[in-house]
Coordinates of N, CA and C in Angstrom, one line a residue:
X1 N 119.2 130.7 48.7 CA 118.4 129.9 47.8 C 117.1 130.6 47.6
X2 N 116.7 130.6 46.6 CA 115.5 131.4 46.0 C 114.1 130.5 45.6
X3 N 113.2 130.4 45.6 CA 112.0 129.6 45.1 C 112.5 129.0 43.6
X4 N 112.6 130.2 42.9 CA 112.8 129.8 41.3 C 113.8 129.1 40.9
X5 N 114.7 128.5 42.1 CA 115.9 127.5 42.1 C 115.9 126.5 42.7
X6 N 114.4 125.9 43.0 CA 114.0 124.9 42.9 C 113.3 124.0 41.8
X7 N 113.8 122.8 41.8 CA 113.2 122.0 40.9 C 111.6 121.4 41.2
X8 N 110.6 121.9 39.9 CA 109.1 121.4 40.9 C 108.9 121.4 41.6
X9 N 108.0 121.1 42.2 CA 107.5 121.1 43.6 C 106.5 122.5 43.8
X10 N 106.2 123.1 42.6 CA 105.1 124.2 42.4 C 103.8 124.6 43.1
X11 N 103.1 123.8 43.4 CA 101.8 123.6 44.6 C 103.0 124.0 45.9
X12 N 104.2 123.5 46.7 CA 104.7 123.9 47.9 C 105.0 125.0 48.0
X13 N 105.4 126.0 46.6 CA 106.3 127.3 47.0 C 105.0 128.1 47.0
X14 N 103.4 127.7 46.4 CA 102.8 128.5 46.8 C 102.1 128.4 47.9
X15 N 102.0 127.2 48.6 CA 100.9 126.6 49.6 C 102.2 127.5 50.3
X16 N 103.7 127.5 51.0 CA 104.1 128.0 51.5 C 104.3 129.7 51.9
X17 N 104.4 130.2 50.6 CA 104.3 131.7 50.5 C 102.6 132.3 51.0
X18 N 102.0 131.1 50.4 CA 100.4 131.6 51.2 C 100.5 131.9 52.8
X19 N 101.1 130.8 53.8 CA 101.4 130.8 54.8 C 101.9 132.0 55.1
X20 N 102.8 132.9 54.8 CA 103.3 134.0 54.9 C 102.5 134.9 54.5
X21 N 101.3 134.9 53.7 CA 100.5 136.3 53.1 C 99.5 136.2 54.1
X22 N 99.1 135.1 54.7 CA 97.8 134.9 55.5 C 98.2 134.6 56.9
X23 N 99.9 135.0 57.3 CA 100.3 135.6 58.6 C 100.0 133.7 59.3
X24 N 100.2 132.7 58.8 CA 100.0 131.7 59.6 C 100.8 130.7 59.4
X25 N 102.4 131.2 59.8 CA 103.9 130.8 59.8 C 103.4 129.3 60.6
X26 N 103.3 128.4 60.7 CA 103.5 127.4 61.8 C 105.1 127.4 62.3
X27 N 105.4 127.3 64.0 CA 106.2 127.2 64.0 C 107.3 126.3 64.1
X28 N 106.8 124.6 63.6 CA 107.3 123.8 63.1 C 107.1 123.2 61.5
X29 N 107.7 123.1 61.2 CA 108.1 122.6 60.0 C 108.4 121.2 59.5
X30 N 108.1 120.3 58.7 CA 108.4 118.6 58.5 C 108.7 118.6 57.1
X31 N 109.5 119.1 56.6 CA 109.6 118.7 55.2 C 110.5 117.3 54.9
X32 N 109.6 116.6 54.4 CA 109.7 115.3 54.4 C 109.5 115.1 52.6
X33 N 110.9 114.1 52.2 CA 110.5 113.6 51.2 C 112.1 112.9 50.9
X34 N 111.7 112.2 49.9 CA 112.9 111.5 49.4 C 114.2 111.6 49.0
X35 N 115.2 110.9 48.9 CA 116.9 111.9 48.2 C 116.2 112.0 46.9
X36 N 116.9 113.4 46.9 CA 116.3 113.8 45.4 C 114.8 115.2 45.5
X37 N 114.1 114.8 46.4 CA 113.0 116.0 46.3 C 113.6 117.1 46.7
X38 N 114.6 117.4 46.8 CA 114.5 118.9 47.4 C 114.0 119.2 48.3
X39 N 114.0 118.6 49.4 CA 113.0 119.3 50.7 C 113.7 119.9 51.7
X40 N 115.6 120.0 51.2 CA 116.3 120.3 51.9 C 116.5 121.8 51.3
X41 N 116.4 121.7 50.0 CA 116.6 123.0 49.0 C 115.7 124.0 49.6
X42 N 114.4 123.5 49.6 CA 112.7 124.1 49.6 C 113.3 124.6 51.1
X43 N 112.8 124.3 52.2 CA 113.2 124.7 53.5 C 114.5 126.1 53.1
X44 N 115.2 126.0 52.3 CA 116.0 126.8 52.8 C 115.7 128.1 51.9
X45 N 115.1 127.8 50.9 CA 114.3 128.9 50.3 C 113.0 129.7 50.9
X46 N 112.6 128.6 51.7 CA 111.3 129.3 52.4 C 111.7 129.8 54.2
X47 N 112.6 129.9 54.4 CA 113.7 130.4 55.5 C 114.3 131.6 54.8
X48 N 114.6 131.6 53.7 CA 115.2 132.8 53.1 C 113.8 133.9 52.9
X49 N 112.8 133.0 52.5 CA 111.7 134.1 52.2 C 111.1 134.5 53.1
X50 N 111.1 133.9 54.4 CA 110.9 134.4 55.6 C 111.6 135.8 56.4
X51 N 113.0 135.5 56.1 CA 113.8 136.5 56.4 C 114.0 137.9 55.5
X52 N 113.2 137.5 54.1 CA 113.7 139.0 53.5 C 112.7 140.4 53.9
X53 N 112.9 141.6 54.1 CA 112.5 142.4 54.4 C 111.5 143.1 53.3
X54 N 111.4 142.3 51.9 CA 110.5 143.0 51.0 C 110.1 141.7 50.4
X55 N 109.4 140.9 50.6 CA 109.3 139.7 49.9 C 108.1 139.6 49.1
X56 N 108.3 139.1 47.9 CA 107.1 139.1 46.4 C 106.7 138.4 46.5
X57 N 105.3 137.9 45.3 CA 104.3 137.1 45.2 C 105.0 136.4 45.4
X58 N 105.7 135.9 44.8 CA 106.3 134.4 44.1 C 107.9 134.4 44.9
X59 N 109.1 135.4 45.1 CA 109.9 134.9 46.1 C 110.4 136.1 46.5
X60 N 111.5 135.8 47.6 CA 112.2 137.0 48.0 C 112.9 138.1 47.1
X61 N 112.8 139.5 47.7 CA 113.7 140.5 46.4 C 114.5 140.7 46.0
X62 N 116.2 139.5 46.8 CA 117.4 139.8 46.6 C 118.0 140.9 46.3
X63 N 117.4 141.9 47.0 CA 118.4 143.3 47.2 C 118.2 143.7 48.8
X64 N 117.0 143.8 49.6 CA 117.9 143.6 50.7 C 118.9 143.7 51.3
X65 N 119.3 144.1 52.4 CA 120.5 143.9 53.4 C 120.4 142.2 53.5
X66 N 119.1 142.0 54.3 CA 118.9 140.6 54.5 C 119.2 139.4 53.1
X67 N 119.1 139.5 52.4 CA 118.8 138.9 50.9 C 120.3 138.8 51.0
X68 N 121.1 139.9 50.7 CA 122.5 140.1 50.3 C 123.2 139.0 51.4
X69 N 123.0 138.8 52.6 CA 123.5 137.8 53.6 C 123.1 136.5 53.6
X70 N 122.3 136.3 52.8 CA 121.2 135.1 52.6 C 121.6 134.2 51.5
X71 N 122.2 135.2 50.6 CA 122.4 134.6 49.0 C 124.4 133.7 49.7
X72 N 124.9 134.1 50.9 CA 125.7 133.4 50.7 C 125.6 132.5 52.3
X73 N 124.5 132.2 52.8 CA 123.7 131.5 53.9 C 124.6 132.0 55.3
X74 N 124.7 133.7 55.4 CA 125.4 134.4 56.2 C 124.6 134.8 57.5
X75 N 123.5 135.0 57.1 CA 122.3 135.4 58.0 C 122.7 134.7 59.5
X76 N 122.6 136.5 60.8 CA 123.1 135.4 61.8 C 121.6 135.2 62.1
X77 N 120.1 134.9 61.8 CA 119.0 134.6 62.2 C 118.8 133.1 61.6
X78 N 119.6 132.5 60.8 CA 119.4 131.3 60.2 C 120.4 130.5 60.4
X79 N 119.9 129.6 61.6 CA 121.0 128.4 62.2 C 120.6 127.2 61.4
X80 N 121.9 126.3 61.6 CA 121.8 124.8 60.7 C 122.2 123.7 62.2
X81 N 121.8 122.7 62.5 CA 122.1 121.7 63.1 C 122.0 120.5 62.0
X82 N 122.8 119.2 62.0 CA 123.1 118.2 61.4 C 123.6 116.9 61.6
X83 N 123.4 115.5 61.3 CA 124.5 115.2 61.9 C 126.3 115.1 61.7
X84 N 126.8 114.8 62.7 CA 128.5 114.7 62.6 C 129.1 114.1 63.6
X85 N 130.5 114.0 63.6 CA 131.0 112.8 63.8 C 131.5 113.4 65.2
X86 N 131.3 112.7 66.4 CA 131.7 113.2 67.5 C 133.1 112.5 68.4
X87 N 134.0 113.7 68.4 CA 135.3 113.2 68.8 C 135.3 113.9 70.5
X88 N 135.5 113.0 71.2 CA 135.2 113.8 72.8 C 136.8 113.4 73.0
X89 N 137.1 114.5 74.0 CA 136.6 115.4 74.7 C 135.9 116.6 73.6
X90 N 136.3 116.9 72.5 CA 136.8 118.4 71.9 C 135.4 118.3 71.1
X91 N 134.8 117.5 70.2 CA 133.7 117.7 69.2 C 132.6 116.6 70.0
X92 N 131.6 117.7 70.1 CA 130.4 117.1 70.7 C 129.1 117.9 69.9
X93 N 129.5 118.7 69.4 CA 128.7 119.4 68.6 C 128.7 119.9 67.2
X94 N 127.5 120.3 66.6 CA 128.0 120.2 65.2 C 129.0 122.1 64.7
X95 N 128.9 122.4 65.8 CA 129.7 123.8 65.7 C 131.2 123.6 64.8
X96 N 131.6 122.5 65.1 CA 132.8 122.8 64.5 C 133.0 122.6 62.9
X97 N 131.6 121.7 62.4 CA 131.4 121.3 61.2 C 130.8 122.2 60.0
X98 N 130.5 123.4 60.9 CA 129.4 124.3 60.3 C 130.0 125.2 59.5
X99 N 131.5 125.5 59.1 CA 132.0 125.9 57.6 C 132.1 124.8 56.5
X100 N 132.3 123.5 57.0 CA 131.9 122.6 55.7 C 130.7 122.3 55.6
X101 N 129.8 122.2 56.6 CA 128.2 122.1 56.6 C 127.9 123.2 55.0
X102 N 128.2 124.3 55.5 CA 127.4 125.3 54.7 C 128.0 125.6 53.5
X103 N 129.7 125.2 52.9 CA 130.3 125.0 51.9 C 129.5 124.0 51.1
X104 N 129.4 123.1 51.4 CA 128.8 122.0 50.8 C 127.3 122.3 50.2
X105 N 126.3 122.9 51.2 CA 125.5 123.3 50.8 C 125.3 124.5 49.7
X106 N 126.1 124.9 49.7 CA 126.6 126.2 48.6 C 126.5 125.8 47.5
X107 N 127.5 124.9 47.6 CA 128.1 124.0 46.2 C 127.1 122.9 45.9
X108 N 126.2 122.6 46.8 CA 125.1 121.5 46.2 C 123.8 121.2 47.1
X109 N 122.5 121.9 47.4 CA 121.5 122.3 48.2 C 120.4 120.6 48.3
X110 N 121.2 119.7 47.1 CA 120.6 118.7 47.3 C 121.5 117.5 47.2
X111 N 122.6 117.9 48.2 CA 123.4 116.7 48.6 C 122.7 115.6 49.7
X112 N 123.2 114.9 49.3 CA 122.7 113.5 50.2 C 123.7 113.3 51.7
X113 N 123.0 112.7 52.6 CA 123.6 112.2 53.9 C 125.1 111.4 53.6
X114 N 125.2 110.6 52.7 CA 126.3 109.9 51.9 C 127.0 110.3 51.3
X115 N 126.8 111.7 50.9 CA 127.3 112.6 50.5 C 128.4 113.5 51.5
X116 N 127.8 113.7 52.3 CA 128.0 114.3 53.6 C 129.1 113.9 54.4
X117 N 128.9 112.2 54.6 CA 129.6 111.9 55.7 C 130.6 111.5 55.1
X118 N 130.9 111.0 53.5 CA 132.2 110.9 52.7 C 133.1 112.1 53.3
X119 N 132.4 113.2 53.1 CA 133.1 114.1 53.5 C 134.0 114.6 54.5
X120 N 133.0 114.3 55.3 CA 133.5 114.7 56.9 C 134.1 113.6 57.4
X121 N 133.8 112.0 57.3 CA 134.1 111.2 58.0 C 134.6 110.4 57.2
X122 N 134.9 110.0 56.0 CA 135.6 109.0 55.4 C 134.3 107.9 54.7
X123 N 134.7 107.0 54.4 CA 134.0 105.5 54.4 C 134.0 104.8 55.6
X124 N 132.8 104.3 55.4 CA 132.7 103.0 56.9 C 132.1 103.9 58.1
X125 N 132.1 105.6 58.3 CA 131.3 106.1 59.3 C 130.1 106.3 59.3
X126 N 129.3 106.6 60.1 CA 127.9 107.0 60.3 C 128.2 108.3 61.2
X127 N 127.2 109.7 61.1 CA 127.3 110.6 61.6 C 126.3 110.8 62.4
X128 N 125.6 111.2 63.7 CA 124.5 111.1 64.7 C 124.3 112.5 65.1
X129 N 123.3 112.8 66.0 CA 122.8 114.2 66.1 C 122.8 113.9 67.9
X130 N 123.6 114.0 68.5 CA 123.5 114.0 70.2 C 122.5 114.6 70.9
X131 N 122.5 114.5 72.5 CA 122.0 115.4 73.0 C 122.5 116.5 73.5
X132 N 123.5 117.0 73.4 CA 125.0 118.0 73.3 C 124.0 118.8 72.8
X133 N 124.4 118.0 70.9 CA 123.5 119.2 70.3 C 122.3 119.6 70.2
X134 N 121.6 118.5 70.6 CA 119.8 119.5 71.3 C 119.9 120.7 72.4
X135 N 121.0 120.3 73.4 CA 121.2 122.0 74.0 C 121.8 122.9 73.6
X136 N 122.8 122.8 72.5 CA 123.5 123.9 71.5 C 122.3 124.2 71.1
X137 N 121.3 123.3 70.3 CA 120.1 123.9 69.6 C 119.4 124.7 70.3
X138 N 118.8 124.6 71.2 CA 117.9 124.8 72.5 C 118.5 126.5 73.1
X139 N 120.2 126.5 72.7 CA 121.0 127.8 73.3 C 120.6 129.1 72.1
X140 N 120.7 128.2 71.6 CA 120.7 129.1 69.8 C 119.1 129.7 70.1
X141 N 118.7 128.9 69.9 CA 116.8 129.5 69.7 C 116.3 130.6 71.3
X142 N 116.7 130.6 71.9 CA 116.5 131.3 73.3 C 117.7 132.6 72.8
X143 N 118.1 133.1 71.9 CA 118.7 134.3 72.0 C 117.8 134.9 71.1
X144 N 118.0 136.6 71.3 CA 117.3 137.5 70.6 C 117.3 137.3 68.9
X145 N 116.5 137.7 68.4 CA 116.9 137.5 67.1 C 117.7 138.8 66.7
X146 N 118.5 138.5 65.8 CA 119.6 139.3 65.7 C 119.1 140.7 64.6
X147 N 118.5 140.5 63.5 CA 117.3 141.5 62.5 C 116.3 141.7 63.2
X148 N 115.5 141.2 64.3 CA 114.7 141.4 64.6 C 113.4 140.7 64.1
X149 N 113.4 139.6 63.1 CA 112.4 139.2 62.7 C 112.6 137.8 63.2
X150 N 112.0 137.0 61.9 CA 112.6 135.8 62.6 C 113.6 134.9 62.9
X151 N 113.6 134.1 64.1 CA 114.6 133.2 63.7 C 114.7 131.8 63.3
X152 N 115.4 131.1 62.7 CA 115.3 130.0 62.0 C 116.1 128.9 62.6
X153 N 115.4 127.9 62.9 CA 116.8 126.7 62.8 C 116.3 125.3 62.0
X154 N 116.8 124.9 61.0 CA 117.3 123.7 60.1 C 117.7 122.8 60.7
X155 N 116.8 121.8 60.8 CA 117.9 120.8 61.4 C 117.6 119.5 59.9
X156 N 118.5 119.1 59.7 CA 119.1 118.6 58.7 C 118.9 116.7 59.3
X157 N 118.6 115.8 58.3 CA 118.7 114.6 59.1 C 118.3 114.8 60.3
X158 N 116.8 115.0 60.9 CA 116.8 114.8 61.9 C 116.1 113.2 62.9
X159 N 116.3 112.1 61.6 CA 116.0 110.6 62.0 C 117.2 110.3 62.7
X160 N 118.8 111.2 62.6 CA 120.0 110.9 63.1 C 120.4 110.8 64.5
X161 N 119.2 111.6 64.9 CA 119.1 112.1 66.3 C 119.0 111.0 67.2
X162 N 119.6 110.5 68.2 CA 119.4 110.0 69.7 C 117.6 110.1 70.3
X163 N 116.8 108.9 70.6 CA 116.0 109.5 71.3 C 116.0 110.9 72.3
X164 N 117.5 110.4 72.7 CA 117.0 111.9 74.3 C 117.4 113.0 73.8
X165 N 118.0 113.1 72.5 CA 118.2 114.5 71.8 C 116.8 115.1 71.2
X166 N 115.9 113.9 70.7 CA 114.8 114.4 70.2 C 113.8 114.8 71.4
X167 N 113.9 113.8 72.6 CA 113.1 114.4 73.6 C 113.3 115.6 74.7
X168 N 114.6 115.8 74.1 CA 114.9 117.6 74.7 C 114.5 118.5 74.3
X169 N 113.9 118.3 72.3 CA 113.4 119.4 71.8 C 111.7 119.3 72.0
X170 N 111.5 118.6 72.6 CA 109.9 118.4 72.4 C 109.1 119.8 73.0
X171 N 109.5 120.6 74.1 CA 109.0 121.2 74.8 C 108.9 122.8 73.7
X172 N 110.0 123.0 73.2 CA 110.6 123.6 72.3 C 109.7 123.9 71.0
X173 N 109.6 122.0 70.3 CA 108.9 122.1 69.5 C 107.0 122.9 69.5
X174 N 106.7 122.8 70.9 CA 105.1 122.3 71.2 C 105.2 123.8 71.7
X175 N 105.7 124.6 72.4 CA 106.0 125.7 72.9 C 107.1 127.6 72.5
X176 N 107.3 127.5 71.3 CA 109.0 127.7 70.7 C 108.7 129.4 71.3
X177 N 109.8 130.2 71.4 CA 109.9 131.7 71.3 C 109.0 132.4 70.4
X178 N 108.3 133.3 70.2 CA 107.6 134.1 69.2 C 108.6 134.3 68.1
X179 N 108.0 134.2 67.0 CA 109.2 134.2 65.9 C 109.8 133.6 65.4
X180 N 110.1 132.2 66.3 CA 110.9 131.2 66.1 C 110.3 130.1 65.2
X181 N 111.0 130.0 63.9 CA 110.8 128.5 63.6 C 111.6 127.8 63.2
X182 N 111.4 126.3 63.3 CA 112.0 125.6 63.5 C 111.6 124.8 62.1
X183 N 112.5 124.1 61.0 CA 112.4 123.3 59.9 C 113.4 121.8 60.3
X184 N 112.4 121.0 60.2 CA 113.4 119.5 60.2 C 113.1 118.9 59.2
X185 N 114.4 118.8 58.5 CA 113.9 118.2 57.1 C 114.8 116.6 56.8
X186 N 113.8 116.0 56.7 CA 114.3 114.5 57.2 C 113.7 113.5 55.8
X187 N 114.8 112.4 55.4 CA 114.2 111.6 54.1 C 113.1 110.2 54.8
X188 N 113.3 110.3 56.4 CA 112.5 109.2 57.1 C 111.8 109.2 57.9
X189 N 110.7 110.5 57.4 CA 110.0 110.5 58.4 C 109.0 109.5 59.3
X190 N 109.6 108.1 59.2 CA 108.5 106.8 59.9 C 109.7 106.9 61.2
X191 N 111.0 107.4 61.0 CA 111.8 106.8 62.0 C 111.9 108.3 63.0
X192 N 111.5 109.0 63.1 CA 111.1 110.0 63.7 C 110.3 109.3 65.3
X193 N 110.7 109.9 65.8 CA 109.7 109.7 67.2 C 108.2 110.2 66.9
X194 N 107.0 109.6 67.2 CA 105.9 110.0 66.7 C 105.5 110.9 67.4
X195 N 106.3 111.6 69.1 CA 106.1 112.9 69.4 C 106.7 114.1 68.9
X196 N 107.5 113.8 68.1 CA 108.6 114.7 67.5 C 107.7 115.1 66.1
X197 N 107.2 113.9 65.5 CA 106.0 114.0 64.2 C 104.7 115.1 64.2
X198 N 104.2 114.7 65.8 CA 102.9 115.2 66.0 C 102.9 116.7 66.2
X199 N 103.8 117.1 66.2 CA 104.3 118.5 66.9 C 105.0 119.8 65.8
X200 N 104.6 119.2 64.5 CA 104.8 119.7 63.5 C 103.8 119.7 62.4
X201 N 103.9 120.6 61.5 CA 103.4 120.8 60.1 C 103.9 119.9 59.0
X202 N 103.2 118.7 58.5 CA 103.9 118.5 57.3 C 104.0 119.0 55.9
X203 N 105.3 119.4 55.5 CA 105.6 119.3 54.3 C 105.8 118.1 53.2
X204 N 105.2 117.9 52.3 CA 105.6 116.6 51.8 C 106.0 116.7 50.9
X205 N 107.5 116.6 50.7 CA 107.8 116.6 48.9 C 107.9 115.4 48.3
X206 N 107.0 115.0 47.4 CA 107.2 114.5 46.6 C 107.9 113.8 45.6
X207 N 109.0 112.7 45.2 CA 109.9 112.2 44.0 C 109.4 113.2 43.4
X208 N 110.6 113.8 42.3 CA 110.6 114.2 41.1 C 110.4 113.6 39.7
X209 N 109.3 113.9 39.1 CA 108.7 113.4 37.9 C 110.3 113.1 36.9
X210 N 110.7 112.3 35.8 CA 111.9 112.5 35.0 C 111.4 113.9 34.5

């Protein structure tokens, strides 16, 4: 995902790229805004511009090594968490969902949660974010970065989450690895734990004008 492949939202691709020229990455992230803003798209553009190795005023260079891995969401520095449908013993995590996770995002950067769970789970389910997957998350961000720069994790719907999944990342949030950041891009941010809120940057995107 590139800047210029976002819809509006003009004031964020620069307030964010600023963040990167004046070296002051926060390492949490809240992009918050409605179905439809793009704040799922934007995060992943500003995750991509983080990771390119020659990145311009305005967006990343797309020739890169990094870019070339990025343009098909290959990057092993750029993790996704989400919710999904847990079948125990075997599925407790979103590991196993993470080639349709990222197909889907391919094919559409501003799909909806309802979108999603048609997919994966039929009609009539709801998909959740465990505490499972707060220590898959938690395993992922504690390893080296693999380029060397940063690393990233997305977490997608993160109102889906279990209190005790969100209060496993709190230490994480308030403390993270050097390098590490972390984007939760959520359509509700009131239903967020307000320690999970306070412990981040907000992004706010905005409805889209017609």
């Amino acid at each position: 995902m590139y800047f210029k492949d976002i819809v509006g939202q003009e004031h964020l691709k620069r307030s964010l790229i600023s963040m990167v020229e004046r070296n002051h990455v926060s390492h949490a992230l809240l992009f918050a805004g409605p179905k439809g803003s793009g704040n799922l798209a934007l995060s992943l553009a500003f995750g991509a511009y983080l990771l390119c190795r020659a990145p311009g005023k305005t967006d990343r260079c797309g020739e890169c090594p990094n870019c070339k891995q990025l343009d098909g969401l290959a990057h092993p520095d750029l993790h996704f968490s989400f919710p999904y449908i847990v079948k125990r013993p075997k599925i407790t995590t979103s590991e196993s969902f993470q080639r349709d996770f990222l197909d889907s995002l391919k094919a559409n950067p501003y799909m909806s949660l309802k979108e999603w769970e048609l997919k994966i789970a039929g009609a009539n389910k709801q998909c959740i974010i465990t505490v499972d997957e707060s220590s898959d998350i938690l395993k992922k961000l504690s390893l080296k970065s693999f380029a060397g720069g940063y690393k990233i994790m997305v977490i997608w719907m993160p109102e889906k989450m279990h209190a005790s999944a969100s209060n496993k990342l709190l230490k994480t949030l308030e403390e993270p690895n050097p390098k590490t950041v972390i984007f939760l891009v959520t359509e509700k941010p009131d239903e967020l734990l307000p320690t999970i809120v306070s412990r981040t940057q907000l992004v706010k995107c905005d409805p889209l004008s017609d």
